[in-house]
PDB file of C-alpha atoms in Angstrom:
ATOM      1  CA  MET A   1     -55.341 -48.677 -47.101  1.00 49.00           C
ATOM      2  CA  ARG A   2     -56.022 -51.437 -44.261  1.00 45.00           C
ATOM      3  CA  ARG A   3     -52.393 -51.919 -44.178  1.00 45.00           C
ATOM      4  CA  VAL A   4     -51.637 -48.505 -43.649  1.00 37.00           C
ATOM      5  CA  HIS A   5     -54.186 -48.222 -40.702  1.00 37.00           C
ATOM      6  CA  ALA A   6     -52.710 -51.519 -39.052  1.00 36.00           C
ATOM      7  CA  ALA A   7     -49.135 -50.106 -39.269  1.00 35.00           C
ATOM      8  CA  ILE A   8     -50.355 -46.985 -37.600  1.00 37.00           C
ATOM      9  CA  ALA A   9     -52.138 -49.154 -35.088  1.00 35.00           C
ATOM     10  CA  ALA A  10     -49.296 -51.177 -34.545  1.00 34.00           C
ATOM     11  CA  LEU A  11     -46.838 -48.235 -34.154  1.00 34.00           C
ATOM     12  CA  ALA A  12     -49.482 -46.670 -31.275  1.00 34.00           C
ATOM     13  CA  VAL A  13     -49.335 -49.996 -29.288  1.00 33.00           C
ATOM     14  CA  ALA A  14     -45.428 -50.007 -29.540  1.00 32.00           C
ATOM     15  CA  ALA A  15     -45.453 -46.261 -28.533  1.00 32.00           C
ATOM     16  CA  VAL A  16     -47.722 -47.087 -25.427  1.00 32.00           C
ATOM     17  CA  LEU A  17     -45.962 -50.008 -24.622  1.00 32.00           C
ATOM     18  CA  LEU A  18     -42.814 -48.562 -24.710  1.00 33.00           C
ATOM     19  CA  ALA A  19     -44.020 -45.558 -22.799  1.00 35.00           C
ATOM     20  CA  GLY A  20     -45.391 -47.658 -20.003  1.00 38.00           C
ATOM     21  CA  CYS A  21     -42.107 -49.439 -19.749  1.00 38.00           C
ATOM     22  CA  SER A  22     -39.932 -46.404 -19.604  1.00 40.00           C
ATOM     23  CA  GLY A  23     -42.292 -44.689 -17.051  1.00 41.00           C
ATOM     24  CA  SER A  24     -42.051 -47.570 -14.769  1.00 41.00           C
ATOM     25  CA  SER A  25     -38.469 -48.273 -14.763  1.00 44.00           C
ATOM     26  CA  GLY A  26     -37.342 -46.054 -12.137  1.00 45.00           C
ATOM     27  CA  ALA A  27     -39.962 -43.267 -11.384  1.00 46.00           C
ATOM     28  CA  SER A  28     -42.527 -45.149  -9.512  1.00 48.00           C
ATOM     29  CA  ALA A  29     -39.698 -47.284  -7.554  1.00 60.00           C
ATOM     30  CA  THR A  30     -39.863 -46.155  -3.774  1.00 63.00           C
ATOM     31  CA  PRO A  31     -36.319 -45.581  -2.220  1.00 69.00           C
ATOM     32  CA  ASP A  32     -35.683 -47.689   0.873  1.00 72.00           C
ATOM     33  CA  PRO A  33     -36.233 -45.638   3.794  1.00 68.00           C
ATOM     34  CA  ALA A  34     -32.959 -47.171   5.735  1.00 70.00           C
ATOM     35  CA  ILE A  35     -31.033 -45.258   3.277  1.00 80.00           C
ATOM     36  CA  ALA A  36     -31.877 -42.062   5.284  1.00 84.00           C
ATOM     37  CA  PHE A  37     -32.745 -43.617   8.645  1.00 86.00           C
ATOM     38  CA  CYS A  38     -29.602 -45.578   9.424  1.00 87.00           C
ATOM     39  CA  PRO A  39     -27.187 -43.026   9.177  1.00 91.00           C
ATOM     40  CA  ALA A  40     -29.468 -40.877  11.210  1.00 90.00           C
ATOM     41  CA  LEU A  41     -29.701 -43.409  13.586  1.00 90.00           C
ATOM     42  CA  ASP A  42     -25.628 -43.695  13.850  1.00 92.00           C
ATOM     43  CA  ALA A  43     -25.677 -39.844  14.459  1.00 92.00           C
ATOM     44  CA  TYR A  44     -28.287 -40.256  17.325  1.00 91.00           C
ATOM     45  CA  GLY A  45     -26.133 -42.920  18.881  1.00 92.00           C
ATOM     46  CA  GLN A  46     -22.755 -41.089  18.295  1.00 93.00           C
ATOM     47  CA  SER A  47     -24.254 -37.958  20.163  1.00 91.00           C
ATOM     48  CA  LEU A  48     -25.092 -40.262  23.198  1.00 90.00           C
ATOM     49  CA  VAL A  49     -22.054 -42.034  23.143  1.00 91.00           C
ATOM     50  CA  ALA A  50     -20.247 -38.606  23.194  1.00 89.00           C
ATOM     51  CA  LEU A  51     -22.219 -37.494  26.156  1.00 86.00           C
ATOM     52  CA  GLN A  52     -21.266 -41.079  27.697  1.00 88.00           C
ATOM     53  CA  LYS A  53     -17.573 -40.442  27.392  1.00 89.00           C
ATOM     54  CA  LEU A  54     -17.786 -37.039  28.916  1.00 86.00           C
ATOM     55  CA  ASP A  55     -15.218 -36.597  31.846  1.00 86.00           C
ATOM     56  CA  PRO A  56     -16.692 -36.613  35.326  1.00 83.00           C
ATOM     57  CA  SER A  57     -15.366 -32.977  35.718  1.00 84.00           C
ATOM     58  CA  THR A  58     -17.377 -31.845  32.697  1.00 84.00           C
ATOM     59  CA  PRO A  59     -19.685 -28.944  34.123  1.00 85.00           C
ATOM     60  CA  VAL A  60     -23.466 -29.871  34.295  1.00 81.00           C
ATOM     61  CA  GLU A  61     -24.247 -27.167  31.755  1.00 84.00           C
ATOM     62  CA  GLN A  62     -22.278 -29.142  29.403  1.00 87.00           C
ATOM     63  CA  GLN A  63     -23.670 -32.388  30.061  1.00 82.00           C
ATOM     64  CA  LYS A  64     -27.072 -31.031  29.651  1.00 82.00           C
ATOM     65  CA  ALA A  65     -26.184 -29.436  26.380  1.00 88.00           C
ATOM     66  CA  ALA A  66     -24.991 -33.002  24.933  1.00 87.00           C
ATOM     67  CA  ASP A  67     -28.269 -34.237  26.202  1.00 83.00           C
ATOM     68  CA  ASN A  68     -29.904 -31.569  24.039  1.00 87.00           C
ATOM     69  CA  ASP A  69     -27.813 -32.629  21.145  1.00 90.00           C
ATOM     70  CA  ALA A  70     -28.951 -35.994  21.372  1.00 88.00           C
ATOM     71  CA  LYS A  71     -32.560 -34.836  21.909  1.00 88.00           C
ATOM     72  CA  ALA A  72     -32.199 -32.719  18.574  1.00 92.00           C
ATOM     73  CA  LYS A  73     -30.538 -36.013  16.780  1.00 92.00           C
ATOM     74  CA  LEU A  74     -33.817 -38.008  17.640  1.00 89.00           C
ATOM     75  CA  ALA A  75     -35.828 -34.991  16.570  1.00 91.00           C
ATOM     76  CA  ALA A  76     -34.356 -35.432  13.106  1.00 91.00           C
ATOM     77  CA  LEU A  77     -34.465 -39.102  13.197  1.00 89.00           C
ATOM     78  CA  VAL A  78     -38.214 -39.643  13.985  1.00 88.00           C
ATOM     79  CA  PRO A  79     -39.787 -38.729  10.623  1.00 89.00           C
ATOM     80  CA  LEU A  80     -37.302 -40.620   8.911  1.00 86.00           C
ATOM     81  CA  ALA A  81     -38.195 -43.714  11.105  1.00 82.00           C
ATOM     82  CA  GLN A  82     -42.183 -43.657  10.849  1.00 78.00           C
ATOM     83  CA  PRO A  83     -42.373 -45.481   7.530  1.00 74.00           C
ATOM     84  CA  PHE A  84     -41.269 -48.818   9.201  1.00 70.00           C
ATOM     85  CA  ALA A  85     -39.952 -48.451  12.712  1.00 70.00           C
ATOM     86  CA  GLY A  86     -43.164 -48.848  14.667  1.00 75.00           C
ATOM     87  CA  ALA A  87     -42.591 -50.307  17.756  1.00 76.00           C
ATOM     88  CA  GLN A  88     -38.790 -49.785  17.971  1.00 78.00           C
ATOM     89  CA  LEU A  89     -39.428 -46.023  17.487  1.00 81.00           C
ATOM     90  CA  SER A  90     -41.814 -45.989  20.404  1.00 85.00           C
ATOM     91  CA  THR A  91     -39.105 -47.948  22.726  1.00 86.00           C
ATOM     92  CA  LEU A  92     -36.456 -45.562  21.518  1.00 85.00           C
ATOM     93  CA  THR A  93     -38.327 -42.491  22.436  1.00 87.00           C
ATOM     94  CA  THR A  94     -39.539 -43.804  25.759  1.00 90.00           C
ATOM     95  CA  ALA A  95     -35.786 -44.394  26.677  1.00 90.00           C
ATOM     96  CA  GLN A  96     -34.734 -40.974  25.221  1.00 89.00           C
ATOM     97  CA  SER A  97     -37.655 -39.286  27.485  1.00 90.00           C
ATOM     98  CA  GLN A  98     -36.321 -41.053  30.466  1.00 92.00           C
ATOM     99  CA  LEU A  99     -32.690 -39.548  29.920  1.00 88.00           C
ATOM    100  CA  GLU A 100     -34.261 -36.262  29.415  1.00 87.00           C
ATOM    101  CA  ALA A 101     -36.115 -36.488  32.768  1.00 91.00           C
ATOM    102  CA  ALA A 102     -32.716 -37.840  34.523  1.00 90.00           C
ATOM    103  CA  ALA A 103     -30.997 -34.500  33.317  1.00 86.00           C
ATOM    104  CA  ASN A 104     -33.538 -32.263  33.910  1.00 87.00           C
ATOM    105  CA  ALA A 105     -33.901 -33.609  37.517  1.00 91.00           C
ATOM    106  CA  LEU A 106     -30.176 -32.682  38.194  1.00 86.00           C
ATOM    107  CA  PRO A 107     -30.454 -30.067  40.817  1.00 87.00           C
ATOM    108  CA  PRO A 108     -28.793 -26.755  40.325  1.00 82.00           C
ATOM    109  CA  GLY A 109     -24.951 -26.994  41.689  1.00 84.00           C
ATOM    110  CA  VAL A 110     -24.959 -30.806  41.502  1.00 86.00           C
ATOM    111  CA  ALA A 111     -21.371 -32.298  41.158  1.00 88.00           C
ATOM    112  CA  PRO A 112     -20.339 -33.084  37.690  1.00 87.00           C
ATOM    113  CA  ALA A 113     -19.276 -36.646  38.501  1.00 87.00           C
ATOM    114  CA  ALA A 114     -22.812 -36.902  40.570  1.00 89.00           C
ATOM    115  CA  ALA A 115     -24.368 -35.650  37.531  1.00 87.00           C
ATOM    116  CA  GLN A 116     -22.786 -38.310  35.189  1.00 87.00           C
ATOM    117  CA  ALA A 117     -23.521 -41.036  37.443  1.00 90.00           C
ATOM    118  CA  ALA A 118     -27.118 -40.104  37.464  1.00 90.00           C
ATOM    119  CA  LEU A 119     -27.173 -40.150  33.604  1.00 89.00           C
ATOM    120  CA  LYS A 120     -25.189 -43.301  33.397  1.00 91.00           C
ATOM    121  CA  ASP A 121     -28.207 -45.767  33.400  1.00 94.00           C
ATOM    122  CA  PRO A 122     -30.757 -43.865  31.104  1.00 93.00           C
ATOM    123  CA  ILE A 123     -27.778 -43.289  28.590  1.00 92.00           C
ATOM    124  CA  ASN A 124     -26.939 -47.169  28.846  1.00 93.00           C
ATOM    125  CA  GLY A 125     -30.926 -47.376  28.192  1.00 93.00           C
ATOM    126  CA  VAL A 126     -30.829 -45.225  25.220  1.00 92.00           C
ATOM    127  CA  LEU A 127     -27.828 -47.064  23.855  1.00 93.00           C
ATOM    128  CA  GLN A 128     -29.106 -50.602  24.391  1.00 93.00           C
ATOM    129  CA  GLN A 129     -32.572 -49.461  22.432  1.00 90.00           C
ATOM    130  CA  ILE A 130     -30.210 -47.724  19.426  1.00 90.00           C
ATOM    131  CA  ALA A 131     -28.327 -51.136  18.856  1.00 91.00           C
ATOM    132  CA  GLY A 132     -31.525 -53.137  18.783  1.00 88.00           C
ATOM    133  CA  THR A 133     -33.100 -50.797  16.650  1.00 85.00           C
ATOM    134  CA  HIS A 134     -30.056 -50.847  14.519  1.00 86.00           C
ATOM    135  CA  ASN A 135     -29.716 -54.580  14.340  1.00 87.00           C
ATOM    136  CA  ALA A 136     -33.414 -55.149  13.596  1.00 82.00           C
ATOM    137  CA  LEU A 137     -33.779 -52.373  10.839  1.00 80.00           C
ATOM    138  CA  CYS A 138     -30.381 -51.638   9.764  1.00 84.00           C
ATOM    139  CA  ASN A 139     -27.902 -54.870   9.457  1.00 77.00           C
ATOM    140  CA  THR A 140     -30.741 -56.622   7.658  1.00 68.00           C
ATOM    141  CA  ARG A 141     -31.322 -54.159   4.670  1.00 56.00           C
ATOM    142  CA  PRO A 142     -29.450 -54.086   1.440  1.00 55.00           C
ATOM    143  CA  THR A 143     -27.961 -50.778   2.211  1.00 50.00           C
ATOM    144  CA  PRO A 144     -26.644 -51.134   5.935  1.00 43.00           C
ATOM    145  CA  SER A 145     -25.149 -48.306   7.598  1.00 46.00           C
ATOM    146  CA  THR A 146     -21.350 -47.991   7.702  1.00 50.00           C
ATOM    147  CA  THR A 147     -21.150 -47.605  11.443  1.00 50.00           C
ATOM    148  CA  PRO A 148     -20.326 -50.924  12.982  1.00 48.00           C
TER     149      PRO A 148
END
């Protein structure tokens, strides 16, 4: 009778150990936040590069629309960055705010070339912050972004 109880106890211990091992093999692993963050950072950067590459004759309304697209890409990026970006996120949002302020300060009827010139430095400021954030957070991860 003792052998039966010992065998049942051994099977119960083995079952608990197996259940513990199988439950912890992948279910509790936390995904790397860079998997979603780095492509979103790249998309944000690409929207700013598109804004930067607009022809000097591009209407101001289209330049403002491109700025709004960058703003929307940043809004999508922020929740993905919060788990680990910290100070980089703060400097990035500050640079984007400066770009938005410059775009909003464009007077009605401003010449497209003048609008582009006014936005050049703020766009470059944001792009520098994106490059720094990308280098700090994406190039050192095991799953870096595919954008060079």
